[in-house]
Amino acid sequence: MRRNPAPAELEPVEAFCNTAAFLHGEDELARPGTASGWLRAHGYPEAVAPAELAALTEAREAVRAFLVERSSPEALDALNRLIHSVAGAPAVRPDGTLALRPADDGPAAEIVRTVLEALLRDGLTGRHATRLKACAAMECRWVFYDRAPSSNGLWCDMDVCGARHKMRAYRARGGAAAHRDDGP
């Protein structure tokens, strides 16, 4: 994907959600070997059981669904259930930042808490409130940071997903064939 990465404070959310590149049929959390490499590269514990990989995948999709449609009751409910499953009541650290207390001590829960802390602290309000998004292409859903001044970007990559959407819309309108039939 061609967009610049999210700011550092939102990188855990973007990186976690983008462990799956649906457009290319890739999922780094699908197998222990690839998951271990991703976890190591991002500073997480490498030893994650297959059941925990399934929990990470489910958490990733709950966060991604929220980023697709923040006002969806289903997405909000799933995100709230996820928060409740891995975190207790939030706490404020001495430096004034938000911390989620563990409700579950497993490695998967620790990873999810890190992602949720970043999302809750920096992705819901303030200057980043609507900028972290999932691509509007149903077959893609790549998470990206929208740097457009109006924050109205829809596609992770205009040359790929945006172009596909435009071509589909063109064909749905009748495309070039409709223009030839309109002749003299």
PDB file of C-alpha atoms in Angstrom:
ATOM      1  CA  MET A   1       0.000   0.000   0.000  1.00  0.00           C
ATOM      2  CA  ARG A   2       1.314   3.414  -0.871  1.00  0.00           C
ATOM      3  CA  ARG A   3       0.116   5.619   1.976  1.00  0.00           C
ATOM      4  CA  ASN A   4       2.530   6.909   4.569  1.00  0.00           C
ATOM      5  CA  PRO A   5       2.308   5.095   7.895  1.00  0.00           C
ATOM      6  CA  ALA A   6       0.232   6.345  10.786  1.00  0.00           C
ATOM      7  CA  PRO A   7       1.876   8.579  13.392  1.00  0.00           C
ATOM      8  CA  ALA A   8       3.887   6.658  15.976  1.00  0.00           C
ATOM      9  CA  GLU A   9       1.140   6.766  18.587  1.00  0.00           C
ATOM     10  CA  LEU A  10      -1.272   4.933  16.247  1.00  0.00           C
ATOM     11  CA  GLU A  11       1.286   2.578  14.700  1.00  0.00           C
ATOM     12  CA  PRO A  12       0.350  -0.328  17.018  1.00  0.00           C
ATOM     13  CA  VAL A  13      -3.252  -0.207  15.737  1.00  0.00           C
ATOM     14  CA  GLU A  14      -2.292   0.118  12.066  1.00  0.00           C
ATOM     15  CA  ALA A  15       0.372  -2.605  12.235  1.00  0.00           C
ATOM     16  CA  PHE A  16      -1.892  -5.005  14.116  1.00  0.00           C
ATOM     17  CA  CYS A  17      -4.832  -4.550  11.758  1.00  0.00           C
ATOM     18  CA  ASN A  18      -2.595  -4.910   8.724  1.00  0.00           C
ATOM     19  CA  THR A  19      -1.332  -8.338   9.728  1.00  0.00           C
ATOM     20  CA  ALA A  20      -3.889  -9.450   7.144  1.00  0.00           C
ATOM     21  CA  ALA A  21      -3.685  -8.274   3.549  1.00  0.00           C
ATOM     22  CA  PHE A  22      -6.967  -9.690   2.264  1.00  0.00           C
ATOM     23  CA  LEU A  23      -6.417  -8.311  -1.221  1.00  0.00           C
ATOM     24  CA  HIS A  24      -3.358 -10.566  -1.495  1.00  0.00           C
ATOM     25  CA  GLY A  25      -4.693 -13.478   0.562  1.00  0.00           C
ATOM     26  CA  GLU A  26      -2.054 -13.054   3.267  1.00  0.00           C
ATOM     27  CA  ASP A  27      -2.498 -13.280   7.031  1.00  0.00           C
ATOM     28  CA  GLU A  28       0.541 -13.121   9.289  1.00  0.00           C
ATOM     29  CA  LEU A  29      -1.481 -14.444  12.225  1.00  0.00           C
ATOM     30  CA  ALA A  30      -2.694 -17.517  10.339  1.00  0.00           C
ATOM     31  CA  ARG A  31       0.354 -19.675  11.101  1.00  0.00           C
ATOM     32  CA  PRO A  32       2.609 -19.847  14.176  1.00  0.00           C
ATOM     33  CA  GLY A  33       5.769 -19.266  12.105  1.00  0.00           C
ATOM     34  CA  THR A  34       4.623 -16.056  10.445  1.00  0.00           C
ATOM     35  CA  ALA A  35       2.924 -14.891  13.639  1.00  0.00           C
ATOM     36  CA  SER A  36       6.130 -15.406  15.606  1.00  0.00           C
ATOM     37  CA  GLY A  37       8.055 -13.273  13.106  1.00  0.00           C
ATOM     38  CA  TRP A  38       5.503 -10.471  13.246  1.00  0.00           C
ATOM     39  CA  LEU A  39       5.323 -10.582  17.051  1.00  0.00           C
ATOM     40  CA  ARG A  40       9.127 -10.469  17.350  1.00  0.00           C
ATOM     41  CA  ALA A  41       9.377  -7.578  14.870  1.00  0.00           C
ATOM     42  CA  HIS A  42       6.880  -5.559  16.923  1.00  0.00           C
ATOM     43  CA  GLY A  43       8.371  -6.293  20.352  1.00  0.00           C
ATOM     44  CA  TYR A  44       5.711  -8.715  21.577  1.00  0.00           C
ATOM     45  CA  PRO A  45       6.223 -12.143  23.189  1.00  0.00           C
ATOM     46  CA  GLU A  46       6.767 -14.695  20.430  1.00  0.00           C
ATOM     47  CA  ALA A  47       5.308 -17.746  22.148  1.00  0.00           C
ATOM     48  CA  VAL A  48       1.627 -17.586  21.295  1.00  0.00           C
ATOM     49  CA  ALA A  49      -0.496 -20.731  21.287  1.00  0.00           C
ATOM     50  CA  PRO A  50      -2.784 -21.491  18.323  1.00  0.00           C
ATOM     51  CA  ALA A  51      -5.855 -20.605  20.417  1.00  0.00           C
ATOM     52  CA  GLU A  52      -4.267 -17.245  21.205  1.00  0.00           C
ATOM     53  CA  LEU A  53      -3.602 -16.669  17.492  1.00  0.00           C
ATOM     54  CA  ALA A  54      -7.311 -17.223  16.901  1.00  0.00           C
ATOM     55  CA  ALA A  55      -8.083 -14.692  19.664  1.00  0.00           C
ATOM     56  CA  LEU A  56      -5.680 -12.188  18.072  1.00  0.00           C
ATOM     57  CA  THR A  57      -7.335 -12.655  14.693  1.00  0.00           C
ATOM     58  CA  GLU A  58     -10.768 -12.118  16.219  1.00  0.00           C
ATOM     59  CA  ALA A  59      -9.527  -8.990  18.020  1.00  0.00           C
ATOM     60  CA  ARG A  60      -7.968  -7.660  14.820  1.00  0.00           C
ATOM     61  CA  GLU A  61     -11.237  -8.047  12.952  1.00  0.00           C
ATOM     62  CA  ALA A  62     -13.201  -6.361  15.753  1.00  0.00           C
ATOM     63  CA  VAL A  63     -10.888  -3.337  15.610  1.00  0.00           C
ATOM     64  CA  ARG A  64     -10.949  -3.313  11.798  1.00  0.00           C
ATOM     65  CA  ALA A  65     -14.769  -3.495  11.754  1.00  0.00           C
ATOM     66  CA  PHE A  66     -14.872  -0.507  14.072  1.00  0.00           C
ATOM     67  CA  LEU A  67     -12.529   1.435  11.772  1.00  0.00           C
ATOM     68  CA  VAL A  68     -14.717   0.560   8.776  1.00  0.00           C
ATOM     69  CA  GLU A  69     -17.867   1.981  10.357  1.00  0.00           C
ATOM     70  CA  ARG A  70     -17.380   3.704  13.695  1.00  0.00           C
ATOM     71  CA  SER A  71     -21.085   4.283  14.213  1.00  0.00           C
ATOM     72  CA  SER A  72     -22.213   0.724  13.504  1.00  0.00           C
ATOM     73  CA  PRO A  73     -23.963  -0.689  16.592  1.00  0.00           C
ATOM     74  CA  GLU A  74     -22.526  -4.134  15.810  1.00  0.00           C
ATOM     75  CA  ALA A  75     -18.971  -2.811  15.460  1.00  0.00           C
ATOM     76  CA  LEU A  76     -19.274  -0.750  18.640  1.00  0.00           C
ATOM     77  CA  ASP A  77     -20.667  -3.726  20.539  1.00  0.00           C
ATOM     78  CA  ALA A  78     -17.853  -5.991  19.304  1.00  0.00           C
ATOM     79  CA  LEU A  79     -15.200  -3.415  20.232  1.00  0.00           C
ATOM     80  CA  ASN A  80     -16.722  -2.940  23.703  1.00  0.00           C
ATOM     81  CA  ARG A  81     -16.839  -6.720  24.225  1.00  0.00           C
ATOM     82  CA  LEU A  82     -13.197  -6.938  23.175  1.00  0.00           C
ATOM     83  CA  ILE A  83     -12.182  -4.197  25.599  1.00  0.00           C
ATOM     84  CA  HIS A  84     -14.119  -5.893  28.404  1.00  0.00           C
ATOM     85  CA  SER A  85     -12.515  -9.280  27.643  1.00  0.00           C
ATOM     86  CA  VAL A  86      -8.903  -8.092  27.941  1.00  0.00           C
ATOM     87  CA  ALA A  87      -9.052  -5.033  30.162  1.00  0.00           C
ATOM     88  CA  GLY A  88     -10.475  -4.021  33.455  1.00  0.00           C
ATOM     89  CA  ALA A  89     -11.256  -0.459  34.414  1.00  0.00           C
ATOM     90  CA  PRO A  90      -8.864   2.035  32.825  1.00  0.00           C
ATOM     91  CA  ALA A  91      -6.249   3.712  34.956  1.00  0.00           C
ATOM     92  CA  VAL A  92      -4.258   6.895  34.588  1.00  0.00           C
ATOM     93  CA  ARG A  93      -0.489   6.494  34.828  1.00  0.00           C
ATOM     94  CA  PRO A  94       1.622   8.985  36.797  1.00  0.00           C
ATOM     95  CA  ASP A  95       2.571  10.685  33.503  1.00  0.00           C
ATOM     96  CA  GLY A  96      -1.138  11.290  32.785  1.00  0.00           C
ATOM     97  CA  THR A  97      -1.540   8.688  30.045  1.00  0.00           C
ATOM     98  CA  LEU A  98      -4.249   6.054  29.872  1.00  0.00           C
ATOM     99  CA  ALA A  99      -3.513   2.461  30.814  1.00  0.00           C
ATOM    100  CA  LEU A 100      -5.781  -0.525  30.540  1.00  0.00           C
ATOM    101  CA  ARG A 101      -5.552  -2.868  33.509  1.00  0.00           C
ATOM    102  CA  PRO A 102      -5.299  -6.547  32.709  1.00  0.00           C
ATOM    103  CA  ALA A 103      -8.455  -8.622  32.913  1.00  0.00           C
ATOM    104  CA  ASP A 104      -6.588 -11.512  31.304  1.00  0.00           C
ATOM    105  CA  ASP A 105      -2.849 -12.126  31.657  1.00  0.00           C
ATOM    106  CA  GLY A 106      -2.214 -14.145  28.486  1.00  0.00           C
ATOM    107  CA  PRO A 107       0.184 -12.912  25.808  1.00  0.00           C
ATOM    108  CA  ALA A 108      -2.648 -12.356  23.324  1.00  0.00           C
ATOM    109  CA  ALA A 109      -4.492 -10.155  25.821  1.00  0.00           C
ATOM    110  CA  GLU A 110      -1.318  -8.121  26.404  1.00  0.00           C
ATOM    111  CA  ILE A 111      -0.948  -7.497  22.665  1.00  0.00           C
ATOM    112  CA  VAL A 112      -4.604  -6.545  22.298  1.00  0.00           C
ATOM    113  CA  ARG A 113      -4.382  -4.193  25.304  1.00  0.00           C
ATOM    114  CA  THR A 114      -1.446  -2.392  23.679  1.00  0.00           C
ATOM    115  CA  VAL A 115      -3.452  -1.924  20.483  1.00  0.00           C
ATOM    116  CA  LEU A 116      -6.585  -0.847  22.344  1.00  0.00           C
ATOM    117  CA  GLU A 117      -4.670   1.651  24.495  1.00  0.00           C
ATOM    118  CA  ALA A 118      -3.370   3.337  21.346  1.00  0.00           C
ATOM    119  CA  LEU A 119      -6.806   3.334  19.756  1.00  0.00           C
ATOM    120  CA  LEU A 120      -8.613   4.641  22.842  1.00  0.00           C
ATOM    121  CA  ARG A 121      -5.974   7.198  23.762  1.00  0.00           C
ATOM    122  CA  ASP A 122      -5.152   8.582  20.304  1.00  0.00           C
ATOM    123  CA  GLY A 123      -7.560   7.224  17.714  1.00  0.00           C
ATOM    124  CA  LEU A 124     -10.948   8.309  19.002  1.00  0.00           C
ATOM    125  CA  THR A 125     -10.533  11.968  19.901  1.00  0.00           C
ATOM    126  CA  GLY A 126      -8.314  14.900  19.107  1.00  0.00           C
ATOM    127  CA  ARG A 127      -6.392  15.400  15.902  1.00  0.00           C
ATOM    128  CA  HIS A 128      -6.472  11.707  14.949  1.00  0.00           C
ATOM    129  CA  ALA A 129     -10.174  11.112  15.682  1.00  0.00           C
ATOM    130  CA  THR A 130     -11.317  10.240  12.150  1.00  0.00           C
ATOM    131  CA  ARG A 131      -8.013   9.703  10.381  1.00  0.00           C
ATOM    132  CA  LEU A 132      -7.323   6.029  11.068  1.00  0.00           C
ATOM    133  CA  LYS A 133      -9.563   4.134   8.649  1.00  0.00           C
ATOM    134  CA  ALA A 134     -10.027   0.874   6.842  1.00  0.00           C
ATOM    135  CA  CYS A 135     -10.112   0.893   3.052  1.00  0.00           C
ATOM    136  CA  ALA A 136     -13.653   1.139   1.683  1.00  0.00           C
ATOM    137  CA  ALA A 137     -13.003  -1.758  -0.715  1.00  0.00           C
ATOM    138  CA  MET A 138     -14.740  -4.791   0.813  1.00  0.00           C
ATOM    139  CA  GLU A 139     -12.080  -7.148  -0.536  1.00  0.00           C
ATOM    140  CA  CYS A 140      -9.240  -5.075   0.938  1.00  0.00           C
ATOM    141  CA  ARG A 141      -9.949  -3.397   4.312  1.00  0.00           C
ATOM    142  CA  TRP A 142      -6.285  -2.338   4.674  1.00  0.00           C
ATOM    143  CA  VAL A 143      -5.989   0.112   7.572  1.00  0.00           C
ATOM    144  CA  PHE A 144      -4.451   3.462   6.709  1.00  0.00           C
ATOM    145  CA  TYR A 145      -3.973   6.914   8.161  1.00  0.00           C
ATOM    146  CA  ASP A 146      -5.824   9.523   6.109  1.00  0.00           C
ATOM    147  CA  ARG A 147      -3.641  12.614   5.803  1.00  0.00           C
ATOM    148  CA  ALA A 148      -6.018  14.517   3.490  1.00  0.00           C
ATOM    149  CA  PRO A 149      -6.879  17.945   4.961  1.00  0.00           C
ATOM    150  CA  SER A 150     -10.580  17.120   4.848  1.00  0.00           C
ATOM    151  CA  SER A 151     -10.047  13.574   6.172  1.00  0.00           C
ATOM    152  CA  ASN A 152     -12.300  12.179   3.453  1.00  0.00           C
ATOM    153  CA  GLY A 153     -10.059   9.462   1.992  1.00  0.00           C
ATOM    154  CA  LEU A 154     -11.759   6.162   1.268  1.00  0.00           C
ATOM    155  CA  TRP A 155      -9.093   4.008  -0.349  1.00  0.00           C
ATOM    156  CA  CYS A 156      -5.817   2.661   0.977  1.00  0.00           C
ATOM    157  CA  ASP A 157      -4.341   3.218  -2.467  1.00  0.00           C
ATOM    158  CA  MET A 158      -6.018   5.281  -5.163  1.00  0.00           C
ATOM    159  CA  ASP A 159      -4.075   3.406  -7.872  1.00  0.00           C
ATOM    160  CA  VAL A 160      -5.417   0.029  -6.758  1.00  0.00           C
ATOM    161  CA  CYS A 161      -8.615   0.090  -4.716  1.00  0.00           C
ATOM    162  CA  GLY A 162      -9.762   3.527  -5.849  1.00  0.00           C
ATOM    163  CA  ALA A 163      -9.155   2.683  -9.511  1.00  0.00           C
ATOM    164  CA  ARG A 164     -11.051  -0.601  -9.167  1.00  0.00           C
ATOM    165  CA  HIS A 165     -14.000   1.208  -7.627  1.00  0.00           C
ATOM    166  CA  LYS A 166     -14.014   3.840 -10.364  1.00  0.00           C
ATOM    167  CA  MET A 167     -13.846   1.168 -13.078  1.00  0.00           C
ATOM    168  CA  ARG A 168     -16.736  -0.767 -11.510  1.00  0.00           C
ATOM    169  CA  ALA A 169     -18.819   2.411 -11.301  1.00  0.00           C
ATOM    170  CA  TYR A 170     -17.975   3.229 -14.927  1.00  0.00           C
ATOM    171  CA  ARG A 171     -19.027  -0.246 -16.067  1.00  0.00           C
ATOM    172  CA  ALA A 172     -22.206  -0.086 -13.989  1.00  0.00           C
ATOM    173  CA  ARG A 173     -23.158   3.124 -15.787  1.00  0.00           C
ATOM    174  CA  GLY A 174     -22.711   1.393 -19.119  1.00  0.00           C
ATOM    175  CA  GLY A 175     -19.152   2.512 -19.768  1.00  0.00           C
ATOM    176  CA  ALA A 176     -17.809   2.877 -23.297  1.00  0.00           C
ATOM    177  CA  ALA A 177     -20.497   0.596 -24.758  1.00  0.00           C
ATOM    178  CA  ALA A 178     -23.221   3.024 -23.697  1.00  0.00           C
ATOM    179  CA  HIS A 179     -21.404   5.890 -25.434  1.00  0.00           C
ATOM    180  CA  ARG A 180     -21.115   3.940 -28.714  1.00  0.00           C
ATOM    181  CA  ASP A 181     -24.824   3.110 -28.643  1.00  0.00           C
ATOM    182  CA  ASP A 182     -25.664   6.803 -28.266  1.00  0.00           C
ATOM    183  CA  GLY A 183     -24.101   7.581 -31.654  1.00  0.00           C
ATOM    184  CA  PRO A 184     -25.732   9.598 -34.498  1.00  0.00           C
TER     185      PRO A 184
END
